[in-house]
Amino acid sequence: MLAACVLAILTASVGVGSFLFHTLANSWSLIADILPIAVVIYSFFYLALARFLRLIAAVAGLSTVAVRAAPACRRGHCLRRHLDVPDAGCALLRVLAAAERVGAGSRLGGVTATA
């Protein structure tokens, strides 16, 4: 329940950051727009690993860090100036597929990687 409330607050912060950037359009509001999006994506990814696959917190955390670092290192640079949403989306689909393989589909409420 606490995790759902935290994700709801983080999602609201995406709206605030987006409003600030699209209203003011300066460098600090760009960060206010991008940073909450990244936090929501990787927080949800961590939560999906912990809840759907029932990974322990340390493994879910290390996996989340690995998913974030892997696309940047694959392209030869680890310091990125933008969030790579397609890579995060692919990672979430992989979690859904893994949940299906380990029989956690019932905990997903019928959501599958193939639907």
PDB file of C-alpha atoms in Angstrom:
ATOM      1  CA  MET A   1       0.000   0.000   0.000  1.00  0.00           C
ATOM      2  CA  LEU A   2       2.824   2.373   0.865  1.00  0.00           C
ATOM      3  CA  ALA A   3       4.523   1.676  -2.469  1.00  0.00           C
ATOM      4  CA  ALA A   4       1.319   2.540  -4.342  1.00  0.00           C
ATOM      5  CA  CYS A   5       1.046   5.850  -2.484  1.00  0.00           C
ATOM      6  CA  VAL A   6       4.676   6.682  -3.210  1.00  0.00           C
ATOM      7  CA  LEU A   7       4.193   5.891  -6.906  1.00  0.00           C
ATOM      8  CA  ALA A   8       1.081   8.080  -6.972  1.00  0.00           C
ATOM      9  CA  ILE A   9       3.006  10.997  -5.464  1.00  0.00           C
ATOM     10  CA  LEU A  10       5.888  10.445  -7.885  1.00  0.00           C
ATOM     11  CA  THR A  11       3.458  10.386 -10.789  1.00  0.00           C
ATOM     12  CA  ALA A  12       1.984  13.692  -9.617  1.00  0.00           C
ATOM     13  CA  SER A  13       5.509  15.129  -9.538  1.00  0.00           C
ATOM     14  CA  VAL A  14       5.830  14.242 -13.241  1.00  0.00           C
ATOM     15  CA  GLY A  15       2.848  16.492 -13.933  1.00  0.00           C
ATOM     16  CA  VAL A  16       4.310  19.338 -11.880  1.00  0.00           C
ATOM     17  CA  GLY A  17       7.696  19.055 -13.578  1.00  0.00           C
ATOM     18  CA  SER A  18       6.097  18.902 -17.001  1.00  0.00           C
ATOM     19  CA  PHE A  19       3.976  21.970 -16.230  1.00  0.00           C
ATOM     20  CA  LEU A  20       7.058  23.892 -15.099  1.00  0.00           C
ATOM     21  CA  PHE A  21       9.073  22.991 -18.177  1.00  0.00           C
ATOM     22  CA  HIS A  22       6.324  23.675 -20.679  1.00  0.00           C
ATOM     23  CA  THR A  23       5.513  26.965 -18.945  1.00  0.00           C
ATOM     24  CA  LEU A  24       8.998  28.335 -18.266  1.00  0.00           C
ATOM     25  CA  ALA A  25      11.240  26.364 -20.676  1.00  0.00           C
ATOM     26  CA  ASN A  26      14.581  26.954 -19.003  1.00  0.00           C
ATOM     27  CA  SER A  27      17.400  24.663 -17.899  1.00  0.00           C
ATOM     28  CA  TRP A  28      16.259  23.989 -14.330  1.00  0.00           C
ATOM     29  CA  SER A  29      12.691  23.287 -15.422  1.00  0.00           C
ATOM     30  CA  LEU A  30      14.044  20.788 -17.984  1.00  0.00           C
ATOM     31  CA  ILE A  31      15.554  18.858 -15.075  1.00  0.00           C
ATOM     32  CA  ALA A  32      12.253  19.194 -13.194  1.00  0.00           C
ATOM     33  CA  ASP A  33      10.577  17.611 -16.235  1.00  0.00           C
ATOM     34  CA  ILE A  34      13.002  14.734 -16.904  1.00  0.00           C
ATOM     35  CA  LEU A  35      14.079  13.660 -13.425  1.00  0.00           C
ATOM     36  CA  PRO A  36      10.632  12.706 -12.063  1.00  0.00           C
ATOM     37  CA  ILE A  37       9.938  10.650 -15.199  1.00  0.00           C
ATOM     38  CA  ALA A  38      13.138   8.687 -14.674  1.00  0.00           C
ATOM     39  CA  VAL A  39      12.367   8.184 -10.989  1.00  0.00           C
ATOM     40  CA  VAL A  40       8.846   6.889 -11.758  1.00  0.00           C
ATOM     41  CA  ILE A  41      10.063   4.482 -14.436  1.00  0.00           C
ATOM     42  CA  TYR A  42      12.820   2.951 -12.363  1.00  0.00           C
ATOM     43  CA  SER A  43      10.760   2.935  -9.161  1.00  0.00           C
ATOM     44  CA  PHE A  44       8.029   1.019 -10.959  1.00  0.00           C
ATOM     45  CA  PHE A  45      10.604  -1.341 -12.475  1.00  0.00           C
ATOM     46  CA  TYR A  46      12.022  -2.063  -9.014  1.00  0.00           C
ATOM     47  CA  LEU A  47       8.543  -2.578  -7.599  1.00  0.00           C
ATOM     48  CA  ALA A  48       7.598  -4.883 -10.484  1.00  0.00           C
ATOM     49  CA  LEU A  49      10.669  -7.025  -9.841  1.00  0.00           C
ATOM     50  CA  ALA A  50       9.999  -7.157  -6.110  1.00  0.00           C
ATOM     51  CA  ARG A  51       6.248  -7.799  -6.298  1.00  0.00           C
ATOM     52  CA  PHE A  52       5.663  -9.771  -9.487  1.00  0.00           C
ATOM     53  CA  LEU A  53       8.832 -11.859  -9.471  1.00  0.00           C
ATOM     54  CA  ARG A  54       9.184 -11.765  -5.672  1.00  0.00           C
ATOM     55  CA  LEU A  55      12.856 -10.908  -5.803  1.00  0.00           C
ATOM     56  CA  ILE A  56      14.522  -9.819  -2.586  1.00  0.00           C
ATOM     57  CA  ALA A  57      15.141  -6.083  -2.278  1.00  0.00           C
ATOM     58  CA  ALA A  58      18.881  -6.298  -2.960  1.00  0.00           C
ATOM     59  CA  VAL A  59      18.453  -8.323  -6.160  1.00  0.00           C
ATOM     60  CA  ALA A  60      15.617  -6.096  -7.389  1.00  0.00           C
ATOM     61  CA  GLY A  61      17.702  -3.002  -6.662  1.00  0.00           C
ATOM     62  CA  LEU A  62      20.817  -4.305  -8.379  1.00  0.00           C
ATOM     63  CA  SER A  63      18.754  -5.424 -11.367  1.00  0.00           C
ATOM     64  CA  THR A  64      17.191  -1.969 -11.636  1.00  0.00           C
ATOM     65  CA  VAL A  65      20.614  -0.312 -11.564  1.00  0.00           C
ATOM     66  CA  ALA A  66      21.868  -2.794 -14.160  1.00  0.00           C
ATOM     67  CA  VAL A  67      18.954  -2.065 -16.500  1.00  0.00           C
ATOM     68  CA  ARG A  68      19.635   1.662 -16.216  1.00  0.00           C
ATOM     69  CA  ALA A  69      23.361   1.308 -16.824  1.00  0.00           C
ATOM     70  CA  ALA A  70      23.211  -1.299 -19.607  1.00  0.00           C
ATOM     71  CA  PRO A  71      21.806   0.815 -22.487  1.00  0.00           C
ATOM     72  CA  ALA A  72      24.299   3.617 -21.898  1.00  0.00           C
ATOM     73  CA  CYS A  73      27.282   1.285 -21.636  1.00  0.00           C
ATOM     74  CA  ARG A  74      26.150  -0.646 -24.711  1.00  0.00           C
ATOM     75  CA  ARG A  75      26.397   2.550 -26.722  1.00  0.00           C
ATOM     76  CA  GLY A  76      29.844   3.320 -25.318  1.00  0.00           C
ATOM     77  CA  HIS A  77      28.990   6.202 -22.990  1.00  0.00           C
ATOM     78  CA  CYS A  78      27.663   5.940 -19.471  1.00  0.00           C
ATOM     79  CA  LEU A  79      26.898   9.602 -18.876  1.00  0.00           C
ATOM     80  CA  ARG A  80      23.642  10.309 -20.645  1.00  0.00           C
ATOM     81  CA  ARG A  81      21.827  13.621 -20.969  1.00  0.00           C
ATOM     82  CA  HIS A  82      18.359  12.159 -21.527  1.00  0.00           C
ATOM     83  CA  LEU A  83      16.180   9.287 -20.407  1.00  0.00           C
ATOM     84  CA  ASP A  84      16.006   6.390 -22.817  1.00  0.00           C
ATOM     85  CA  VAL A  85      12.325   5.473 -22.475  1.00  0.00           C
ATOM     86  CA  PRO A  86      12.297   2.693 -25.127  1.00  0.00           C
ATOM     87  CA  ASP A  87      14.969   0.810 -23.171  1.00  0.00           C
ATOM     88  CA  ALA A  88      12.930   1.149 -19.976  1.00  0.00           C
ATOM     89  CA  GLY A  89       9.818  -0.050 -21.807  1.00  0.00           C
ATOM     90  CA  CYS A  90      11.673  -3.098 -23.111  1.00  0.00           C
ATOM     91  CA  ALA A  91      12.879  -3.847 -19.595  1.00  0.00           C
ATOM     92  CA  LEU A  92       9.313  -3.753 -18.248  1.00  0.00           C
ATOM     93  CA  LEU A  93       8.159  -6.121 -20.995  1.00  0.00           C
ATOM     94  CA  ARG A  94      10.963  -8.483 -20.022  1.00  0.00           C
ATOM     95  CA  VAL A  95       9.703  -8.447 -16.419  1.00  0.00           C
ATOM     96  CA  LEU A  96       6.205  -9.348 -17.631  1.00  0.00           C
ATOM     97  CA  ALA A  97       7.588 -12.190 -19.754  1.00  0.00           C
ATOM     98  CA  ALA A  98       9.670 -13.469 -16.833  1.00  0.00           C
ATOM     99  CA  ALA A  99       6.645 -13.305 -14.539  1.00  0.00           C
ATOM    100  CA  GLU A 100       4.714 -15.457 -16.988  1.00  0.00           C
ATOM    101  CA  ARG A 101       7.537 -18.011 -17.090  1.00  0.00           C
ATOM    102  CA  VAL A 102       7.708 -18.332 -13.299  1.00  0.00           C
ATOM    103  CA  GLY A 103       3.932 -18.560 -12.987  1.00  0.00           C
ATOM    104  CA  ALA A 104       3.378 -15.118 -11.475  1.00  0.00           C
ATOM    105  CA  GLY A 105       0.815 -14.158 -14.112  1.00  0.00           C
ATOM    106  CA  SER A 106      -2.034 -14.406 -11.630  1.00  0.00           C
ATOM    107  CA  ARG A 107      -0.414 -11.648  -9.530  1.00  0.00           C
ATOM    108  CA  LEU A 108      -0.382  -9.394 -12.591  1.00  0.00           C
ATOM    109  CA  GLY A 109      -4.159  -9.294 -12.857  1.00  0.00           C
ATOM    110  CA  GLY A 110      -4.203 -10.919 -16.302  1.00  0.00           C
ATOM    111  CA  VAL A 111      -1.670  -8.512 -17.858  1.00  0.00           C
ATOM    112  CA  THR A 112       0.801 -10.364 -20.054  1.00  0.00           C
ATOM    113  CA  ALA A 113       3.753  -9.457 -22.236  1.00  0.00           C
ATOM    114  CA  THR A 114       1.972 -10.866 -25.282  1.00  0.00           C
ATOM    115  CA  ALA A 115      -1.411  -9.151 -24.794  1.00  0.00           C
TER     116      ALA A 115
END
